[in-house]
Tab-separated table of C-alpha atoms in Angstrom:
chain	number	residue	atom	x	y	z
P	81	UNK	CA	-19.344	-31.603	16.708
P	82	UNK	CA	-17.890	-28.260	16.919
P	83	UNK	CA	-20.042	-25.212	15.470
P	84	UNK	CA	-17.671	-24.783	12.550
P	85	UNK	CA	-18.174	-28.604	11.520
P	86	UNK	CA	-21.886	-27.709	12.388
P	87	UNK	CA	-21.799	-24.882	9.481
P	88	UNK	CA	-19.491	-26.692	7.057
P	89	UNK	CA	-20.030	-30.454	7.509
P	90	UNK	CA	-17.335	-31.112	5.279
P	91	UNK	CA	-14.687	-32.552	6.673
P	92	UNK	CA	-12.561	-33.850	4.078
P	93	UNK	CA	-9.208	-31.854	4.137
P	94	UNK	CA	-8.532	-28.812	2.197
P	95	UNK	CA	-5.410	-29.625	-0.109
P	96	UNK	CA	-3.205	-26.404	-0.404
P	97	UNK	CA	-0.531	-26.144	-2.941
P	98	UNK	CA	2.010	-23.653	-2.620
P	99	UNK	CA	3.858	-21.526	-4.845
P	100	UNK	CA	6.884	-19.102	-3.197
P	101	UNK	CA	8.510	-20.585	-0.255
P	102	UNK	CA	10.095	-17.027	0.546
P	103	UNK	CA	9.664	-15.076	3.982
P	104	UNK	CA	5.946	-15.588	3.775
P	105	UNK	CA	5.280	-18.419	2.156
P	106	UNK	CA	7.558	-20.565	4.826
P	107	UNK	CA	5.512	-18.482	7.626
P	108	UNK	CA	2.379	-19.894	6.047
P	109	UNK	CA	4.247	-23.628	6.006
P	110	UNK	CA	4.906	-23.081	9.799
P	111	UNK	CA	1.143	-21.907	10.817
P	112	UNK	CA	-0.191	-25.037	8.912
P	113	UNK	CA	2.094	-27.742	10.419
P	114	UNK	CA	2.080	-25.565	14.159
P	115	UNK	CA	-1.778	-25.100	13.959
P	116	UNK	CA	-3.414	-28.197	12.602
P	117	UNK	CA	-5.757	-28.533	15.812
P	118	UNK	CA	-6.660	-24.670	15.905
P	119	UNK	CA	-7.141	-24.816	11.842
P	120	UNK	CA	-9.227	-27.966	12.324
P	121	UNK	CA	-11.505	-26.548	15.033
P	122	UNK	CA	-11.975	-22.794	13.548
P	123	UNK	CA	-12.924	-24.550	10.208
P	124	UNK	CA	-14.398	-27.470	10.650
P	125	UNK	CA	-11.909	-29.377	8.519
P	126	UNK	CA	-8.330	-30.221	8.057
P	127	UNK	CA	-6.272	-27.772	6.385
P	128	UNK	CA	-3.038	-29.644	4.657
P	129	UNK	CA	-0.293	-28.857	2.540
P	130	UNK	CA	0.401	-30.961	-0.261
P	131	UNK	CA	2.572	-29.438	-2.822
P	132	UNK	CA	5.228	-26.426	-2.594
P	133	UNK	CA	7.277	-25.283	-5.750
P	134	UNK	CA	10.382	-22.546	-5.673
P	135	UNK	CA	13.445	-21.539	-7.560
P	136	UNK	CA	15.400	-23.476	-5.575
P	137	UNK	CA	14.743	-27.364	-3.870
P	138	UNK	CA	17.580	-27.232	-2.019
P	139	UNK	CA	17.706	-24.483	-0.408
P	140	UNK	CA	17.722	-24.422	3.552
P	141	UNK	CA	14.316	-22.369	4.570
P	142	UNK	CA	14.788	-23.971	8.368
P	143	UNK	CA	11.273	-25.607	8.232
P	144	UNK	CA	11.401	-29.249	6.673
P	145	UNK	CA	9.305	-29.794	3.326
P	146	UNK	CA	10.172	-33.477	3.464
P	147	UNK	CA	6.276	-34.352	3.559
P	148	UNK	CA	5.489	-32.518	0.573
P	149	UNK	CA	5.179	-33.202	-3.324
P	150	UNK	CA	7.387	-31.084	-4.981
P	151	UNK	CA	7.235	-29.099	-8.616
P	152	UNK	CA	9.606	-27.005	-10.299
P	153	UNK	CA	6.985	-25.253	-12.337
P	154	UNK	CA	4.031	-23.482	-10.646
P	155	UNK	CA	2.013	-23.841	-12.806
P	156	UNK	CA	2.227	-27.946	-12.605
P	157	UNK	CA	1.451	-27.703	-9.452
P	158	UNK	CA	-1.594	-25.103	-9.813
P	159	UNK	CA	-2.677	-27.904	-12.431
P	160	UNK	CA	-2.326	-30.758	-9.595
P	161	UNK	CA	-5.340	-32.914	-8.680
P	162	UNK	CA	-4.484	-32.965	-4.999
P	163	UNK	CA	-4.710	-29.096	-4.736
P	164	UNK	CA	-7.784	-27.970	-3.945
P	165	UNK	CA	-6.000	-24.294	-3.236
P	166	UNK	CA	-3.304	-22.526	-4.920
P	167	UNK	CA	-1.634	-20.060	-2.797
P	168	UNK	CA	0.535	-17.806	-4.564
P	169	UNK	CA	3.284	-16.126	-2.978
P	170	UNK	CA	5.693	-15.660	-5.356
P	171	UNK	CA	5.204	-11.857	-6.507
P	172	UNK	CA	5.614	-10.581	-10.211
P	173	UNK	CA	2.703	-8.506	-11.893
P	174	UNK	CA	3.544	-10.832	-14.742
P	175	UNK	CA	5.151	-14.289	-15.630
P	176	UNK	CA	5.042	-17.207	-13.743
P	177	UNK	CA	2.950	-16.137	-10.708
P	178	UNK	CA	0.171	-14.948	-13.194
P	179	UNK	CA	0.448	-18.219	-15.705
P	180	UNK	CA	0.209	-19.967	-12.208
P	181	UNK	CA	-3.242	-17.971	-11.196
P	182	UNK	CA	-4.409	-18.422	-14.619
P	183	UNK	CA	-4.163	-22.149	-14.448
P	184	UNK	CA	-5.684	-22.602	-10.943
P	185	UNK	CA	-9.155	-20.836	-11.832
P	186	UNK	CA	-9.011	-22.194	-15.478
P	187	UNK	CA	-9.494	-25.617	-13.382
P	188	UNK	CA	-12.130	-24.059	-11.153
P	189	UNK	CA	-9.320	-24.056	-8.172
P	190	UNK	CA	-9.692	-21.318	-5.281
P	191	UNK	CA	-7.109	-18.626	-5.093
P	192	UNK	CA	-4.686	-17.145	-2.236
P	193	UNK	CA	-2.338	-14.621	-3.207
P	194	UNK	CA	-0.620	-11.791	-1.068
P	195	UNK	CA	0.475	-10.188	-4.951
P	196	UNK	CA	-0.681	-6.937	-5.193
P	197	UNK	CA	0.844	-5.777	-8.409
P	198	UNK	CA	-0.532	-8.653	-10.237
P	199	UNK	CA	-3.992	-7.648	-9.227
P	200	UNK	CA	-3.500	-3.977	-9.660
P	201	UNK	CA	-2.894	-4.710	-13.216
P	202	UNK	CA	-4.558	-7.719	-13.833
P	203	UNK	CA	-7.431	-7.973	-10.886
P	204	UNK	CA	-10.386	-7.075	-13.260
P	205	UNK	CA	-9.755	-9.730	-15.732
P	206	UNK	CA	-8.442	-12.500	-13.300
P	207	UNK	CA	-11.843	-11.536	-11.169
P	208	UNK	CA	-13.857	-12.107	-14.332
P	209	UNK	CA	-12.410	-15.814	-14.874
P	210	UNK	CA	-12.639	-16.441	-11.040
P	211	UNK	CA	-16.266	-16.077	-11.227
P	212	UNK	CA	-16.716	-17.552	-14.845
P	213	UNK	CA	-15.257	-20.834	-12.775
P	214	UNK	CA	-17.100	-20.330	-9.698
P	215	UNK	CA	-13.759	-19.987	-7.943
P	216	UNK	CA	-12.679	-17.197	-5.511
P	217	UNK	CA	-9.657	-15.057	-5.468
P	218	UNK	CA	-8.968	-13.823	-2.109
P	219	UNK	CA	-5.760	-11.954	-1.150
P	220	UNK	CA	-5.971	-10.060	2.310
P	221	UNK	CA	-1.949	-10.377	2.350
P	222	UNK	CA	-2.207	-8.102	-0.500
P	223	UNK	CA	-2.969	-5.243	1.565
P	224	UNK	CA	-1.084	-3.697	4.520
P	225	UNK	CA	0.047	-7.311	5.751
P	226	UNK	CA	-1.477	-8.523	9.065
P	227	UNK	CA	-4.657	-5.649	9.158
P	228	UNK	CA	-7.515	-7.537	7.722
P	229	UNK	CA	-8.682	-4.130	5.736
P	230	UNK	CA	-9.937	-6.029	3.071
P	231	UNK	CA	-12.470	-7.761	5.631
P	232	UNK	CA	-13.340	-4.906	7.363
P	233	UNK	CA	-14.322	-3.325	3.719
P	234	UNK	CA	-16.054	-6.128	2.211
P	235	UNK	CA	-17.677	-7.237	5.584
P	236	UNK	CA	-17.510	-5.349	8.638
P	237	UNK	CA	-18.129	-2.476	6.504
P	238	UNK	CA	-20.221	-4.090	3.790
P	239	UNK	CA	-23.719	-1.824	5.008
P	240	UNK	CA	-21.732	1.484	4.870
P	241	UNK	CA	-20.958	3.923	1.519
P	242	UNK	CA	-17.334	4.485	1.817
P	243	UNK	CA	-16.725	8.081	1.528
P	244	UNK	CA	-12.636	8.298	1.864
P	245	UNK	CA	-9.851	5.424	2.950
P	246	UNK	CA	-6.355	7.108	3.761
P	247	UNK	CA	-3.408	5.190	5.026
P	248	UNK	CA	0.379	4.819	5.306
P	249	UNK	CA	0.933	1.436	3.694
P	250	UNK	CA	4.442	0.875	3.124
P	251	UNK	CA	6.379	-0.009	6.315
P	252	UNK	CA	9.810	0.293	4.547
P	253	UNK	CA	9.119	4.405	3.593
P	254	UNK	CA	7.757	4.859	6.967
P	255	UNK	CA	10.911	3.404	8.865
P	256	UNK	CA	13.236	5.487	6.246
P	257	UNK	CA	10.916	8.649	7.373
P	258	UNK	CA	10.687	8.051	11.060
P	259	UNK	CA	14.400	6.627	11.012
P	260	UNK	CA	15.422	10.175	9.187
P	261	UNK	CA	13.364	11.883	12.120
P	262	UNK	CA	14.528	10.084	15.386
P	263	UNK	CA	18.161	9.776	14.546
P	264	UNK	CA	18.436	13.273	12.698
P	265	UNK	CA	20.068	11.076	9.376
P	266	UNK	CA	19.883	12.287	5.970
P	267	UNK	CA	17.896	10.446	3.177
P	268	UNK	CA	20.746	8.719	1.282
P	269	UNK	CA	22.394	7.284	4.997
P	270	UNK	CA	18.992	5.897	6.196
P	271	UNK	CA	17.862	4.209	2.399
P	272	UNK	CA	21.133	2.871	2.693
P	273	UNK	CA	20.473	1.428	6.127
P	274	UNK	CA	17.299	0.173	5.107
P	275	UNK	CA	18.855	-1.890	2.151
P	276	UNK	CA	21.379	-3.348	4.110
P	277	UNK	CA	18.488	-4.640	6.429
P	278	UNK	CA	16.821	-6.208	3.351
P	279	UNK	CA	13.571	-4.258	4.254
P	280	UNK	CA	14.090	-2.754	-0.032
P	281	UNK	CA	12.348	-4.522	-3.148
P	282	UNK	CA	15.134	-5.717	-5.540
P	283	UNK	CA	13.729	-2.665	-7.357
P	284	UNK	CA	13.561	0.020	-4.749
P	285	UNK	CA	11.229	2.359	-6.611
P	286	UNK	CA	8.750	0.119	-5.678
P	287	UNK	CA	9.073	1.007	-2.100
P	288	UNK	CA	10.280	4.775	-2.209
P	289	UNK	CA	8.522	5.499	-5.782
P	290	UNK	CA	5.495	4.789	-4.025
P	291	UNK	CA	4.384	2.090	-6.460
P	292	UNK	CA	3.672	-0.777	-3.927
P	293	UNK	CA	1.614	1.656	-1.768
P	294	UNK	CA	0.330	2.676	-4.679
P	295	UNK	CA	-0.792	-0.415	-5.915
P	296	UNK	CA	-2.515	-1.297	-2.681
P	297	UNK	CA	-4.232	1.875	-2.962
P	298	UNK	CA	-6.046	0.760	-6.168
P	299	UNK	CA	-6.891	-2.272	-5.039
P	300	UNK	CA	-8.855	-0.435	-1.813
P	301	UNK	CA	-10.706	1.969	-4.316
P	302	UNK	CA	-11.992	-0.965	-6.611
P	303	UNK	CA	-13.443	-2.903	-2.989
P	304	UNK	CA	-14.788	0.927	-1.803
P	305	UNK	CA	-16.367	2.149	-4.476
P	306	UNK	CA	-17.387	-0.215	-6.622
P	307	UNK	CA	-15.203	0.633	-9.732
P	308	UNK	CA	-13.020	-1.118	-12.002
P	309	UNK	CA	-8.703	-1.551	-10.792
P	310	UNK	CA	-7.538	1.355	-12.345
P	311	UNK	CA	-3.599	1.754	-10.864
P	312	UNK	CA	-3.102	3.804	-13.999
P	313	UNK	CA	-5.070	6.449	-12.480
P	314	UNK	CA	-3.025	6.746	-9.204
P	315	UNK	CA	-1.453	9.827	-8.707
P	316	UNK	CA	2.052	8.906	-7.632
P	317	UNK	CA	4.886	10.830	-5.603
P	318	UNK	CA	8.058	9.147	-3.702
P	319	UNK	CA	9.719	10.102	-0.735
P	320	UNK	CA	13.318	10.447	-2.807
P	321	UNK	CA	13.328	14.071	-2.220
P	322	UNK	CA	12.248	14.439	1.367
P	323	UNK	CA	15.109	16.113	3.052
P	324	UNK	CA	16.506	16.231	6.530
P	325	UNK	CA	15.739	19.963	6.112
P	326	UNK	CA	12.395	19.069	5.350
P	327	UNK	CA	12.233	16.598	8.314
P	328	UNK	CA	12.932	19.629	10.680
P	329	UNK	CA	10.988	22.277	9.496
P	330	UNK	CA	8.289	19.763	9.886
P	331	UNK	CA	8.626	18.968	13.264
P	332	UNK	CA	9.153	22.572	14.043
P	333	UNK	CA	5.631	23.209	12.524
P	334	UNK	CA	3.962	20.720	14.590
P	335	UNK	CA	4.016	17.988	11.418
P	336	UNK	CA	5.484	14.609	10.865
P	337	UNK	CA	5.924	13.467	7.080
P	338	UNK	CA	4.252	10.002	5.774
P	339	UNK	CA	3.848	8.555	2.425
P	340	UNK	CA	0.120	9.134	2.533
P	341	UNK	CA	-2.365	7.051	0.573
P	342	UNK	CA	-6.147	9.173	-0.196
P	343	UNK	CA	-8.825	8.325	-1.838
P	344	UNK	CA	-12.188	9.271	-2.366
P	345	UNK	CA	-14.985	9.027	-4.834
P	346	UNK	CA	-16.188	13.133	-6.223
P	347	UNK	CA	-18.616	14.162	-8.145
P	348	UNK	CA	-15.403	14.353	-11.115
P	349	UNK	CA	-14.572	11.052	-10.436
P	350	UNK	CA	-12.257	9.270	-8.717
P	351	UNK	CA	-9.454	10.984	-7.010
P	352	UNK	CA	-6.323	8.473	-6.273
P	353	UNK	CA	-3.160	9.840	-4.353
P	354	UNK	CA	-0.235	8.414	-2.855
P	355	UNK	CA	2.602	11.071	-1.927
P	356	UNK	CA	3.908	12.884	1.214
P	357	UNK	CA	2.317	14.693	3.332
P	358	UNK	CA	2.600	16.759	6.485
P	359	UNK	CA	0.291	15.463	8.956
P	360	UNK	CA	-0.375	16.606	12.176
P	361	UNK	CA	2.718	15.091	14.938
P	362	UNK	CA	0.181	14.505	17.686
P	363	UNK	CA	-2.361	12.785	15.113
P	364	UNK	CA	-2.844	8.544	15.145
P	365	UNK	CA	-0.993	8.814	11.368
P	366	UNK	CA	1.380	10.784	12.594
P	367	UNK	CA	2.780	9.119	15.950
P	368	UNK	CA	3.343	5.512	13.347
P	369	UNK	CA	6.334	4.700	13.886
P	370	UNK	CA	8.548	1.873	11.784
P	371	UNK	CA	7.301	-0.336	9.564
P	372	UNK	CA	3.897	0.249	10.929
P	373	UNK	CA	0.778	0.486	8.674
P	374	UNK	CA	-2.566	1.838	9.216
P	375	UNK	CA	-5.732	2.540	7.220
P	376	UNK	CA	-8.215	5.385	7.892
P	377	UNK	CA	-12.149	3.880	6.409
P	378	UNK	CA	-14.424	6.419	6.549
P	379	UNK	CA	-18.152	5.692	6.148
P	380	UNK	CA	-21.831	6.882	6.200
P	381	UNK	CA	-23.141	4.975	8.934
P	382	UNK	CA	-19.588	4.174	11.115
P	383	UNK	CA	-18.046	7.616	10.473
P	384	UNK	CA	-14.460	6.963	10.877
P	385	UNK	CA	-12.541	3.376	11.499
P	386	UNK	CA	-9.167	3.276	12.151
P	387	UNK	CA	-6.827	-0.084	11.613
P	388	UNK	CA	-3.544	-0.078	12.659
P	389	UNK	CA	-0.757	-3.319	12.869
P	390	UNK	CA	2.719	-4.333	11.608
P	391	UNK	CA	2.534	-4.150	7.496
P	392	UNK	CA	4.614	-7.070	6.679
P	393	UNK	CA	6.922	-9.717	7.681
P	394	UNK	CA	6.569	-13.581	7.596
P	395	UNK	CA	3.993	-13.344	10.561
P	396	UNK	CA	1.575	-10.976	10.100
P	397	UNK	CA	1.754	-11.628	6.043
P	398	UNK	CA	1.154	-15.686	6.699
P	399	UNK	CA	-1.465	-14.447	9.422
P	400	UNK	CA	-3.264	-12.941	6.522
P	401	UNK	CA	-2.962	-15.703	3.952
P	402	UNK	CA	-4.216	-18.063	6.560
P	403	UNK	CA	-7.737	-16.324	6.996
P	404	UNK	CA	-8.139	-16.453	3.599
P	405	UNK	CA	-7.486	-20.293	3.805
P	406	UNK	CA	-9.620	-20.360	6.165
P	407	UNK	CA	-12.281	-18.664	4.583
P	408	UNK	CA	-12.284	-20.973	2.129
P	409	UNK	CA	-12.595	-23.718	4.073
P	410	UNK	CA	-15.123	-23.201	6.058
P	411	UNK	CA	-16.948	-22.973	2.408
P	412	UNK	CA	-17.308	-19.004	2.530
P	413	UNK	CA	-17.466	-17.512	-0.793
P	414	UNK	CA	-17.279	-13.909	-2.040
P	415	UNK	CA	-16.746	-11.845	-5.194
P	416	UNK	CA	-12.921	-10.499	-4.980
P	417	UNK	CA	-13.728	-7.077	-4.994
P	418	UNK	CA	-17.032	-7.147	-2.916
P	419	UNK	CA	-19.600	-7.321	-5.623
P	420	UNK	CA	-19.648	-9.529	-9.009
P	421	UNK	CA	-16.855	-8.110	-11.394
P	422	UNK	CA	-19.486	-7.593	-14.406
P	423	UNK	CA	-21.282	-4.529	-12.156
P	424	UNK	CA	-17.782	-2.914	-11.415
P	425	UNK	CA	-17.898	0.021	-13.211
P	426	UNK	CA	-14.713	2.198	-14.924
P	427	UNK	CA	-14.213	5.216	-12.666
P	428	UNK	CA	-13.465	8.418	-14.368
P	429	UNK	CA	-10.040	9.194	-12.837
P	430	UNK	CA	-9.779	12.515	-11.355
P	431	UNK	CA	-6.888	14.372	-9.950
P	432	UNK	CA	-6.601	15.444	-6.625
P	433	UNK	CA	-8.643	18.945	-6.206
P	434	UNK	CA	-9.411	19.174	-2.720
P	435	UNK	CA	-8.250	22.547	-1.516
P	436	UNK	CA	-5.372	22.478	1.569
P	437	UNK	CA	-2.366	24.365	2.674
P	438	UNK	CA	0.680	23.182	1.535
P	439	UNK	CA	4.478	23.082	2.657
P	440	UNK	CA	6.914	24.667	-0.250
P	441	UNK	CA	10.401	24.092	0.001
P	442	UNK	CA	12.541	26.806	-2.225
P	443	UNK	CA	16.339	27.951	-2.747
P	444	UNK	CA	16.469	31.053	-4.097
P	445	UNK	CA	19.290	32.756	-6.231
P	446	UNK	CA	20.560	35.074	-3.565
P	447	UNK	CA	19.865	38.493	-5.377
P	448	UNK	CA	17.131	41.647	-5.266
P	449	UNK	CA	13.866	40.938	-5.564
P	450	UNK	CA	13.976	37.504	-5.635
P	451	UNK	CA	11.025	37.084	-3.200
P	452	UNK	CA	9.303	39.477	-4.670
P	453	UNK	CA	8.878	37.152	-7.606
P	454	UNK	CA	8.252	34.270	-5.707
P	455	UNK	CA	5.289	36.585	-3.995
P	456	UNK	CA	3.766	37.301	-7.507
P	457	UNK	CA	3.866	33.743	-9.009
P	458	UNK	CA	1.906	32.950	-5.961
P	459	UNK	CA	-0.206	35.944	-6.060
P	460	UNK	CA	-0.928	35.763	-9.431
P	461	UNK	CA	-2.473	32.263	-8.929
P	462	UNK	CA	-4.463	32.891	-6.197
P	463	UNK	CA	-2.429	31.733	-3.131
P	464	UNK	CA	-1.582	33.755	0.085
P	465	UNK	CA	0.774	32.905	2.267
P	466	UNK	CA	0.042	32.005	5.503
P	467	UNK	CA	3.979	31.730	7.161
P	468	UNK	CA	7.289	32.522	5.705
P	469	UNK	CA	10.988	31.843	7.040
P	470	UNK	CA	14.310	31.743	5.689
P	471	UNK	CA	16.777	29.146	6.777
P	472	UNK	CA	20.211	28.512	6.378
P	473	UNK	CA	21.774	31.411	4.257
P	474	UNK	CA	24.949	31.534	2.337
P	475	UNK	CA	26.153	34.788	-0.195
P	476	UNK	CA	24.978	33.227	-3.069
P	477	UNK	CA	21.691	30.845	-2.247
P	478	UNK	CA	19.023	31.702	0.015
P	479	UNK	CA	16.825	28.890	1.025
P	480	UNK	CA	13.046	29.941	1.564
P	481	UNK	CA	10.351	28.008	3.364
P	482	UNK	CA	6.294	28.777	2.954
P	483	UNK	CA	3.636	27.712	4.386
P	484	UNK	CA	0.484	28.478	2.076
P	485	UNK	CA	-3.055	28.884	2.587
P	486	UNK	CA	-5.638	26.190	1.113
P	487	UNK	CA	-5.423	26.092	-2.451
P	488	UNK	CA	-6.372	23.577	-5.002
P	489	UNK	CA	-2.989	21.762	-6.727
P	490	UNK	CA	-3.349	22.467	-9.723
P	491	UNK	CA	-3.532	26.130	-8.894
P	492	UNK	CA	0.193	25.855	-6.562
P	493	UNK	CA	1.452	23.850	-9.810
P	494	UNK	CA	0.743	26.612	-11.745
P	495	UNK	CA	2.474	29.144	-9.579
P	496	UNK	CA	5.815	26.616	-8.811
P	497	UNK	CA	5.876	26.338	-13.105
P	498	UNK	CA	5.880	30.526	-12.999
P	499	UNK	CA	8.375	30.185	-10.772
P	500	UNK	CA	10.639	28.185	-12.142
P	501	UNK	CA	10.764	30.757	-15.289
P	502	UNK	CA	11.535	33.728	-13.167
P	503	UNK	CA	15.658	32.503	-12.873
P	504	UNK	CA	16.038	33.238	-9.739
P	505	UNK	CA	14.899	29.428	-8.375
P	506	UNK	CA	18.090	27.232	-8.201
P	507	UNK	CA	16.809	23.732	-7.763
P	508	UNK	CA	13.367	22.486	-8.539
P	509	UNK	CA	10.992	23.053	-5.352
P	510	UNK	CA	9.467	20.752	-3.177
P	511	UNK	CA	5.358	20.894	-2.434
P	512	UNK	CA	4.234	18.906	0.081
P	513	UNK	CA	0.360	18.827	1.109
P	514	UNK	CA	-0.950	19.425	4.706
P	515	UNK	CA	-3.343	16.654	5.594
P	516	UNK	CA	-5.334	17.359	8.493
P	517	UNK	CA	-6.884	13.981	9.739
């Protein structure tokens, strides 16, 4: 007898059923039908498929389904009494894939899911009825695809008080940013590229709005600190109006620019941020290239952790599903944000206050004392500058680039709003915090 079988002596199989037969959901089809033996040994029990549902039955997905039960409706097969697991891959914060969850824990049934907008919206709720039913809801795939970060939080970490998590952890914006950087492309060319290679949601806002990283985010707060999923309380910024100018004067400053996810618990709450940032070009963050992710954990007792591996695709996403499965198997259970969902508590949300420099983008009406004004909107709010240059230069527009000293936000919003009223700023500017890490 192996150890596993030694610590779980069940060895009846676990049933999966699953829901989304996309990228991911075929990956997780191929590691259960490639892996059986491995499975088997790590767990100490068979892990089998025995019921798939997706739009489409005849579609060719170049793995053969033949063996399997199908339904048309997930939530028939959520409902089915040879599925001991429901594995939900179909995405959707609402609909189908949440009916589906709904009617797998309303049975008592365990939960996979790699749907992170569902559970940014609907995690504390779905948590409570997962543990009403003495089910578990585990979704590693959720989070920055193949780095187990939500292991490493609610286990490797589990003895440590987080104090901040940061990350890039949306491979599409950081192959449009790096792409934009290497090959010297404006925005428009390279988001175009990167729809044509299928890497966009069918919504791209998700991906450039910084709504899927944003989501993830959330979910990493609720695990960290002990609060409440509170997405609503994510301060949100996309990448739509990085430049290639903006790109450059980067690099020339010794920055690279990521759609950076912070947060951190303060004593006004918690502070939630996903936007761009200039980070420094020689930094881990900064040299991740692609469609890369990686997660920054900082804690009392380890100080700083650093995770770092491809952030989706059908490999590293099924990779992720499957240690879940496998979890389960092996008959561990565990609260899905770390700790019973009754003592999460509602975090007060908090903007961002944390005083840094900041990059500030401006064209300026080509005219007298122009500058001037731009020197008192930031003087009168408290902000010295720490480097100035002008670029490009035409008769009529002049465009400006600063480089402040650390301020607080709110305090830089203030001066870009004053401004804005002086007339002599022609488009709206861009601010863009300097992260050191």
């Amino acid at each position: 007898m192996t150890d596993a079988q030694m610590s779980n002596p069940n060895t009846t199989p676990l049933r999966l059923g699953i829901a989304g037969l996309g990228t991911v959901g075929v990956g997780v089809v191929k590691i259960v039908r490639q892996k059986a033996n491995l499975l088997a040994a790590r767990t100490g029990r068979p892990v089998v498929i025995t019921a798939v549902s997706a739009r489409s039955k005849d579609k060719d997905r170049g793995v053969s389904l033949a063996n399997y039960a199908w339904e048309d409706d997930p939530v028939a097969l959520a409902k089915r009494d040879d599925v001991d697991v429901f594995v939900e891959l179909m995405g959707g914060e609402d609909g189908p894939a949440k009916d589906a969850i709904e009617a797998a824990l309303a049975l008592g049934k365990d939960v996979v899911t790699a749907n992170k907008a569902l559970l940014a919206h609907h995690g504390q709720a779905l948590a409570e009825t997962a543990e009403a039913k003495g089910a578990v809801i585990r979704f590693e795939a959720a989070v920055a695809g193949g780095i187990p970060v939500i292991k490493s939080l609610t286990e490797g970490l589990a003895g440590n008080e987080i104090t901040r998590i940061m990350g890039v952890m949306n491979g599409t914006c950081n192959y449009i940013l790096t792409r934009m950087q290497d090959a010297g492309l404006p925005y428009e060319e390279v988001f175009a590229e990167a729809d044509a290679l299928g890497y966009l949601e069918a919504d791209p806002n998700l991906d450039v709005g910084g709504i899927d990283a944003g989501h993830k985010l959330s979910l990493l707060s609720s695990i960290a600190f002990g609060t409440k999923v509170d997405f609503a309380g994510v301060e949100l910024e996309g990448i739509q109006r990085i430049s290639i100018e903006d790109i450059h004067q980067a690099a020339e400053l010794g920055f690279k620019i990521k759609l950076l996810g912070v947060t951190q618990m303060t004593g006004r709450g918690l502070e939630q941020r996903m936007s761009p940032c200039l980070v420094p070009a020689d930094s881990p963050l900064g040299q991740l290239k692609g469609g890369t992710n990686m997660v920054v954990i900082e804690g009392d007792a380890v100080e700083q952790v650093v995770l770092r591996g491809p952030g989706a695709g059908e490999g590293p996403t099924a990779s992720a599903v499957m240690g879940d499965v496998c979890d389960i198997a092996r008959g561990f259970r565990l609260s899905t944000f770390g700790m019973p969902a009754e003592q999460l508590t509602a975090a007060k949300a908090a903007r961002s206050n944390s005083p840094a420099p900041y990059y500030l983008r401006l064209t300026l009406e080509d005219r007298p004392g122009a500058m001037a004004k731009i020197a008192t909107a930031l003087g009168d709010n408290g902000i010295s500058i720490d480097r100035m240059r002008q670029t490009r230069h035409n008769d009529e527009l002049a465009p400006v680039l600063i480089v402040t000293h650390k301020t607080q936000r709110a305090a830089l919003d203030e001066a870009i709003a004053a401004m804005q009223s002086t007339g002599v700023v022609a488009s709206a500017p861009v601010a863009l915090r300097i992260e050191q890490v």
